[in-house]
Amino acid sequence: MTPEILLAADQKSAEVTDWAARVGWVVGLLLFVALVYWLMREGWKWRGTLQGDLPELPTAPSAPGAARLTMTGRYHGSTTAGQWLERIVAHGLGTRSRAELTLTDAGLDVVRPGASDFFIPVGALREAVLGKGIAGKVLTEGGLLVVTWEHGGRLIDSGFRSDHAAEHGAWVDAINSMINKSETEGAR
C-alpha cells in the first residue's frame, strides 16, 4: 500500500455535537442555580421573620448637635453581639451598603444611600473596637470598626469600614470616651 492510501484510511470525520444533550445539561444547571438562589432568599426572609421582635430603628433627632467626627465608607452588617456570623436582617440591618457616619453628642447617625438609615443614641452605645470580621466579611486585623449597641433589649454589633482605615482608631477613642462620660454622668 502506498502512503497516500494509509493516510486516507486513518482519517475520521469530526464527532457530531449532540445539541439535545448539551441543551438539557445547560437547562438543568440553570434550574439548579435558580433553586439554590430561591432557597437562599427564603432563608433570608425566614431569618427576618424570626427577628420580627426587634423594634423599629431610631431616627436621628432634628438637632443632634455639632459633628465630632464624620466618616464615609461601607456598612458591612449587624450581628448579635459576640456572634460575628449571626447576622441580623430585620429592618434592613442585614443590607450591606455605602454609609456616611456622623458622631455627635446625641449619638451615632448612620446614613445609607439605597438602604434604611438609623441612629444609635449615645445611651445605647456600649463599646467600639477594631475588629477583623462581621457577618461573613473578613478583613485584615483592625480593618473594621465594630460598634456594640443595645436596641430592644438585644446587644448588636454593627461593622463599618472607612474609606481611610487609619480613621478607625480615632472613632474607637471618641465613641468609648462618650460612653465613659455618659456612664460617669449617669452615676451622679
PDB file of C-alpha atoms in Angstrom:
ATOM      1  CA  MET A   1       0.000   0.000   0.000  1.00  0.00           C
ATOM      2  CA  THR A   2       1.092   3.432  -0.736  1.00  0.00           C
ATOM      3  CA  PRO A   3       1.380   6.096   1.996  1.00  0.00           C
ATOM      4  CA  GLU A   4      -1.482   8.113   0.460  1.00  0.00           C
ATOM      5  CA  ILE A   5      -3.901   5.239   0.875  1.00  0.00           C
ATOM      6  CA  LEU A   6      -2.830   4.687   4.519  1.00  0.00           C
ATOM      7  CA  LEU A   7      -3.411   8.374   5.342  1.00  0.00           C
ATOM      8  CA  ALA A   8      -6.850   8.316   3.788  1.00  0.00           C
ATOM      9  CA  ALA A   9      -7.795   5.196   5.782  1.00  0.00           C
ATOM     10  CA  ASP A  10      -6.765   6.816   9.130  1.00  0.00           C
ATOM     11  CA  GLN A  11      -8.815   9.973   8.683  1.00  0.00           C
ATOM     12  CA  LYS A  12     -12.106  10.124  10.560  1.00  0.00           C
ATOM     13  CA  SER A  13     -14.808  12.693  10.394  1.00  0.00           C
ATOM     14  CA  ALA A  14     -15.321  15.035  13.365  1.00  0.00           C
ATOM     15  CA  GLU A  15     -17.746  13.984  16.097  1.00  0.00           C
ATOM     16  CA  VAL A  16     -21.197  15.442  15.642  1.00  0.00           C
ATOM     17  CA  THR A  17     -22.290  17.577  18.613  1.00  0.00           C
ATOM     18  CA  ASP A  18     -25.317  16.204  20.414  1.00  0.00           C
ATOM     19  CA  TRP A  19     -27.166  19.504  20.850  1.00  0.00           C
ATOM     20  CA  ALA A  20     -30.136  17.989  22.644  1.00  0.00           C
ATOM     21  CA  ALA A  21     -27.936  16.591  25.427  1.00  0.00           C
ATOM     22  CA  ARG A  22     -25.937  19.824  25.714  1.00  0.00           C
ATOM     23  CA  VAL A  23     -29.091  21.976  25.947  1.00  0.00           C
ATOM     24  CA  GLY A  24     -30.523  19.555  28.506  1.00  0.00           C
ATOM     25  CA  TRP A  25     -27.431  19.908  30.722  1.00  0.00           C
ATOM     26  CA  VAL A  26     -27.467  23.712  30.469  1.00  0.00           C
ATOM     27  CA  VAL A  27     -31.170  23.916  31.333  1.00  0.00           C
ATOM     28  CA  GLY A  28     -30.659  21.507  34.249  1.00  0.00           C
ATOM     29  CA  LEU A  29     -27.750  23.571  35.572  1.00  0.00           C
ATOM     30  CA  LEU A  30     -29.743  26.804  35.291  1.00  0.00           C
ATOM     31  CA  LEU A  31     -32.665  25.235  37.165  1.00  0.00           C
ATOM     32  CA  PHE A  32     -30.299  24.066  39.915  1.00  0.00           C
ATOM     33  CA  VAL A  33     -28.787  27.563  40.292  1.00  0.00           C
ATOM     34  CA  ALA A  34     -32.281  29.094  40.395  1.00  0.00           C
ATOM     35  CA  LEU A  35     -33.311  26.609  43.111  1.00  0.00           C
ATOM     36  CA  VAL A  36     -30.256  27.436  45.246  1.00  0.00           C
ATOM     37  CA  TYR A  37     -30.897  31.175  44.842  1.00  0.00           C
ATOM     38  CA  TRP A  38     -34.566  30.738  45.798  1.00  0.00           C
ATOM     39  CA  LEU A  39     -33.626  28.707  48.901  1.00  0.00           C
ATOM     40  CA  MET A  40     -31.135  31.415  49.975  1.00  0.00           C
ATOM     41  CA  ARG A  41     -33.798  34.098  49.544  1.00  0.00           C
ATOM     42  CA  GLU A  42     -36.323  32.103  51.576  1.00  0.00           C
ATOM     43  CA  GLY A  43     -33.726  31.621  54.331  1.00  0.00           C
ATOM     44  CA  TRP A  44     -33.111  35.384  54.420  1.00  0.00           C
ATOM     45  CA  LYS A  45     -36.858  36.055  54.700  1.00  0.00           C
ATOM     46  CA  TRP A  46     -37.220  33.420  57.427  1.00  0.00           C
ATOM     47  CA  ARG A  47     -34.390  34.994  59.445  1.00  0.00           C
ATOM     48  CA  GLY A  48     -36.182  38.360  59.170  1.00  0.00           C
ATOM     49  CA  THR A  49     -39.382  36.742  60.441  1.00  0.00           C
ATOM     50  CA  LEU A  50     -37.553  35.236  63.417  1.00  0.00           C
ATOM     51  CA  GLN A  51     -36.125  38.672  64.259  1.00  0.00           C
ATOM     52  CA  GLY A  52     -39.518  40.378  63.968  1.00  0.00           C
ATOM     53  CA  ASP A  53     -39.496  41.199  67.700  1.00  0.00           C
ATOM     54  CA  LEU A  54     -36.767  43.805  67.135  1.00  0.00           C
ATOM     55  CA  PRO A  55     -38.393  47.262  67.431  1.00  0.00           C
ATOM     56  CA  GLU A  56     -38.164  49.906  64.706  1.00  0.00           C
ATOM     57  CA  LEU A  57     -34.776  51.568  64.467  1.00  0.00           C
ATOM     58  CA  PRO A  58     -34.439  55.041  65.970  1.00  0.00           C
ATOM     59  CA  THR A  59     -34.065  58.017  63.648  1.00  0.00           C
ATOM     60  CA  ALA A  60     -31.753  60.959  64.133  1.00  0.00           C
ATOM     61  CA  PRO A  61     -33.049  63.836  66.250  1.00  0.00           C
ATOM     62  CA  SER A  62     -33.854  67.079  64.460  1.00  0.00           C
ATOM     63  CA  ALA A  63     -30.992  68.895  66.233  1.00  0.00           C
ATOM     64  CA  PRO A  64     -28.258  66.333  67.005  1.00  0.00           C
ATOM     65  CA  GLY A  65     -25.586  68.956  67.693  1.00  0.00           C
ATOM     66  CA  ALA A  66     -22.207  69.614  66.157  1.00  0.00           C
ATOM     67  CA  ALA A  67     -20.376  66.752  64.459  1.00  0.00           C
ATOM     68  CA  ARG A  68     -17.424  65.396  66.435  1.00  0.00           C
ATOM     69  CA  LEU A  69     -16.338  63.018  63.660  1.00  0.00           C
ATOM     70  CA  THR A  70     -17.548  62.141  60.179  1.00  0.00           C
ATOM     71  CA  MET A  71     -16.657  59.192  58.020  1.00  0.00           C
ATOM     72  CA  THR A  72     -17.588  57.743  54.647  1.00  0.00           C
ATOM     73  CA  GLY A  73     -17.164  54.089  53.889  1.00  0.00           C
ATOM     74  CA  ARG A  74     -19.092  50.837  53.904  1.00  0.00           C
ATOM     75  CA  TYR A  75     -21.594  49.330  56.290  1.00  0.00           C
ATOM     76  CA  HIS A  76     -20.939  45.580  56.380  1.00  0.00           C
ATOM     77  CA  GLY A  77     -23.869  44.480  58.508  1.00  0.00           C
ATOM     78  CA  SER A  78     -25.042  43.865  62.035  1.00  0.00           C
ATOM     79  CA  THR A  79     -24.906  40.725  64.127  1.00  0.00           C
ATOM     80  CA  THR A  80     -25.854  39.607  67.604  1.00  0.00           C
ATOM     81  CA  ALA A  81     -23.046  40.922  69.840  1.00  0.00           C
ATOM     82  CA  GLY A  82     -20.177  38.471  70.124  1.00  0.00           C
ATOM     83  CA  GLN A  83     -21.585  36.215  67.388  1.00  0.00           C
ATOM     84  CA  TRP A  84     -19.933  37.563  64.233  1.00  0.00           C
ATOM     85  CA  LEU A  85     -21.782  35.141  61.928  1.00  0.00           C
ATOM     86  CA  GLU A  86     -25.297  35.542  63.370  1.00  0.00           C
ATOM     87  CA  ARG A  87     -26.493  38.276  61.021  1.00  0.00           C
ATOM     88  CA  ILE A  88     -29.437  40.490  61.912  1.00  0.00           C
ATOM     89  CA  VAL A  89     -31.579  41.187  58.845  1.00  0.00           C
ATOM     90  CA  ALA A  90     -34.662  42.809  60.421  1.00  0.00           C
ATOM     91  CA  HIS A  91     -35.346  46.446  59.461  1.00  0.00           C
ATOM     92  CA  GLY A  92     -32.677  46.369  56.748  1.00  0.00           C
ATOM     93  CA  LEU A  93     -29.748  45.849  59.132  1.00  0.00           C
ATOM     94  CA  GLY A  94     -28.523  42.946  57.004  1.00  0.00           C
ATOM     95  CA  THR A  95     -28.127  45.018  53.843  1.00  0.00           C
ATOM     96  CA  ARG A  96     -24.547  45.925  53.004  1.00  0.00           C
ATOM     97  CA  SER A  97     -24.234  49.424  51.617  1.00  0.00           C
ATOM     98  CA  ARG A  98     -22.249  52.610  51.406  1.00  0.00           C
ATOM     99  CA  ALA A  99     -22.500  54.598  54.631  1.00  0.00           C
ATOM    100  CA  GLU A 100     -21.886  58.069  55.966  1.00  0.00           C
ATOM    101  CA  LEU A 101     -21.331  58.153  59.730  1.00  0.00           C
ATOM    102  CA  THR A 102     -21.616  61.243  61.901  1.00  0.00           C
ATOM    103  CA  LEU A 103     -20.784  61.162  65.598  1.00  0.00           C
ATOM    104  CA  THR A 104     -22.436  63.914  67.668  1.00  0.00           C
ATOM    105  CA  ASP A 105     -23.137  64.438  71.361  1.00  0.00           C
ATOM    106  CA  ALA A 106     -26.541  62.839  70.735  1.00  0.00           C
ATOM    107  CA  GLY A 107     -25.128  59.621  69.252  1.00  0.00           C
ATOM    108  CA  LEU A 108     -24.086  57.952  66.004  1.00  0.00           C
ATOM    109  CA  ASP A 109     -26.043  58.771  62.838  1.00  0.00           C
ATOM    110  CA  VAL A 110     -25.737  56.181  60.055  1.00  0.00           C
ATOM    111  CA  VAL A 111     -26.918  57.411  56.644  1.00  0.00           C
ATOM    112  CA  ARG A 112     -27.051  54.683  53.994  1.00  0.00           C
ATOM    113  CA  PRO A 113     -27.923  55.688  50.429  1.00  0.00           C
ATOM    114  CA  GLY A 114     -30.144  52.969  48.974  1.00  0.00           C
ATOM    115  CA  ALA A 115     -30.857  51.394  52.375  1.00  0.00           C
ATOM    116  CA  SER A 116     -32.630  52.435  55.566  1.00  0.00           C
ATOM    117  CA  ASP A 117     -30.806  54.943  57.771  1.00  0.00           C
ATOM    118  CA  PHE A 118     -30.618  54.521  61.528  1.00  0.00           C
ATOM    119  CA  PHE A 119     -29.430  56.345  64.604  1.00  0.00           C
ATOM    120  CA  ILE A 120     -27.712  54.957  67.699  1.00  0.00           C
ATOM    121  CA  PRO A 121     -28.387  57.210  70.714  1.00  0.00           C
ATOM    122  CA  VAL A 122     -25.405  57.808  72.999  1.00  0.00           C
ATOM    123  CA  GLY A 123     -27.245  55.999  75.820  1.00  0.00           C
ATOM    124  CA  ALA A 124     -27.457  52.845  73.679  1.00  0.00           C
ATOM    125  CA  LEU A 125     -23.746  52.753  72.797  1.00  0.00           C
ATOM    126  CA  ARG A 126     -21.840  50.065  74.712  1.00  0.00           C
ATOM    127  CA  GLU A 127     -18.407  49.747  73.094  1.00  0.00           C
ATOM    128  CA  ALA A 128     -16.334  50.385  69.999  1.00  0.00           C
ATOM    129  CA  VAL A 129     -13.451  48.131  68.983  1.00  0.00           C
ATOM    130  CA  LEU A 130     -11.274  47.387  66.000  1.00  0.00           C
ATOM    131  CA  GLY A 131     -12.216  44.023  64.546  1.00  0.00           C
ATOM    132  CA  LYS A 132     -11.443  41.912  61.545  1.00  0.00           C
ATOM    133  CA  GLY A 133     -14.757  40.279  60.695  1.00  0.00           C
ATOM    134  CA  ILE A 134     -18.513  40.575  60.860  1.00  0.00           C
ATOM    135  CA  ALA A 135     -21.444  38.879  59.116  1.00  0.00           C
ATOM    136  CA  GLY A 136     -19.280  36.738  56.876  1.00  0.00           C
ATOM    137  CA  LYS A 137     -16.977  39.624  55.867  1.00  0.00           C
ATOM    138  CA  VAL A 138     -13.352  39.147  56.941  1.00  0.00           C
ATOM    139  CA  LEU A 139     -10.769  41.902  56.617  1.00  0.00           C
ATOM    140  CA  THR A 140      -7.259  42.467  57.910  1.00  0.00           C
ATOM    141  CA  GLU A 141      -6.736  42.847  61.654  1.00  0.00           C
ATOM    142  CA  GLY A 142      -8.146  46.210  62.745  1.00  0.00           C
ATOM    143  CA  GLY A 143      -9.708  46.797  59.328  1.00  0.00           C
ATOM    144  CA  LEU A 144     -13.238  47.085  60.701  1.00  0.00           C
ATOM    145  CA  LEU A 145     -14.844  49.481  63.174  1.00  0.00           C
ATOM    146  CA  VAL A 146     -17.257  47.397  65.268  1.00  0.00           C
ATOM    147  CA  VAL A 147     -19.765  49.359  67.341  1.00  0.00           C
ATOM    148  CA  THR A 148     -21.695  47.471  70.032  1.00  0.00           C
ATOM    149  CA  TRP A 149     -25.068  48.978  70.956  1.00  0.00           C
ATOM    150  CA  GLU A 150     -28.304  47.975  72.620  1.00  0.00           C
ATOM    151  CA  HIS A 151     -31.681  48.008  70.913  1.00  0.00           C
ATOM    152  CA  GLY A 152     -34.861  46.351  72.107  1.00  0.00           C
ATOM    153  CA  GLY A 153     -33.064  44.541  74.917  1.00  0.00           C
ATOM    154  CA  ARG A 154     -30.620  42.978  72.454  1.00  0.00           C
ATOM    155  CA  LEU A 155     -26.898  43.758  72.101  1.00  0.00           C
ATOM    156  CA  ILE A 156     -25.951  44.343  68.473  1.00  0.00           C
ATOM    157  CA  ASP A 157     -22.563  44.627  66.772  1.00  0.00           C
ATOM    158  CA  SER A 158     -22.502  46.802  63.643  1.00  0.00           C
ATOM    159  CA  GLY A 159     -19.466  46.777  61.364  1.00  0.00           C
ATOM    160  CA  PHE A 160     -18.171  49.734  59.359  1.00  0.00           C
ATOM    161  CA  ARG A 161     -15.108  50.180  57.181  1.00  0.00           C
ATOM    162  CA  SER A 162     -13.902  53.668  56.438  1.00  0.00           C
ATOM    163  CA  ASP A 163     -12.604  54.688  53.038  1.00  0.00           C
ATOM    164  CA  HIS A 164      -9.489  55.630  55.045  1.00  0.00           C
ATOM    165  CA  ALA A 165      -8.867  52.805  57.555  1.00  0.00           C
ATOM    166  CA  ALA A 166      -6.438  54.971  59.554  1.00  0.00           C
ATOM    167  CA  GLU A 167      -9.510  56.834  60.906  1.00  0.00           C
ATOM    168  CA  HIS A 168     -10.775  53.803  62.834  1.00  0.00           C
ATOM    169  CA  GLY A 169      -8.605  54.417  65.908  1.00  0.00           C
ATOM    170  CA  ALA A 170      -9.956  57.950  66.388  1.00  0.00           C
ATOM    171  CA  TRP A 171     -13.512  56.615  66.147  1.00  0.00           C
ATOM    172  CA  VAL A 172     -12.879  53.926  68.772  1.00  0.00           C
ATOM    173  CA  ASP A 173     -11.373  56.508  71.150  1.00  0.00           C
ATOM    174  CA  ALA A 174     -14.178  59.045  70.601  1.00  0.00           C
ATOM    175  CA  ILE A 175     -17.036  56.555  70.996  1.00  0.00           C
ATOM    176  CA  ASN A 176     -15.536  54.899  74.083  1.00  0.00           C
ATOM    177  CA  SER A 177     -14.859  58.286  75.718  1.00  0.00           C
ATOM    178  CA  MET A 178     -18.504  59.270  75.051  1.00  0.00           C
ATOM    179  CA  ILE A 179     -19.655  56.026  76.688  1.00  0.00           C
ATOM    180  CA  ASN A 180     -17.426  56.571  79.713  1.00  0.00           C
ATOM    181  CA  LYS A 181     -18.583  60.197  80.041  1.00  0.00           C
ATOM    182  CA  SER A 182     -22.234  59.108  79.784  1.00  0.00           C
ATOM    183  CA  GLU A 183     -21.744  56.411  82.450  1.00  0.00           C
ATOM    184  CA  THR A 184     -19.952  58.853  84.753  1.00  0.00           C
ATOM    185  CA  GLU A 185     -22.745  61.417  84.418  1.00  0.00           C
ATOM    186  CA  GLY A 186     -25.354  58.706  84.954  1.00  0.00           C
ATOM    187  CA  ALA A 187     -23.675  57.560  88.177  1.00  0.00           C
ATOM    188  CA  ARG A 188     -24.018  61.042  89.740  1.00  0.00           C
TER     189      ARG A 188
END
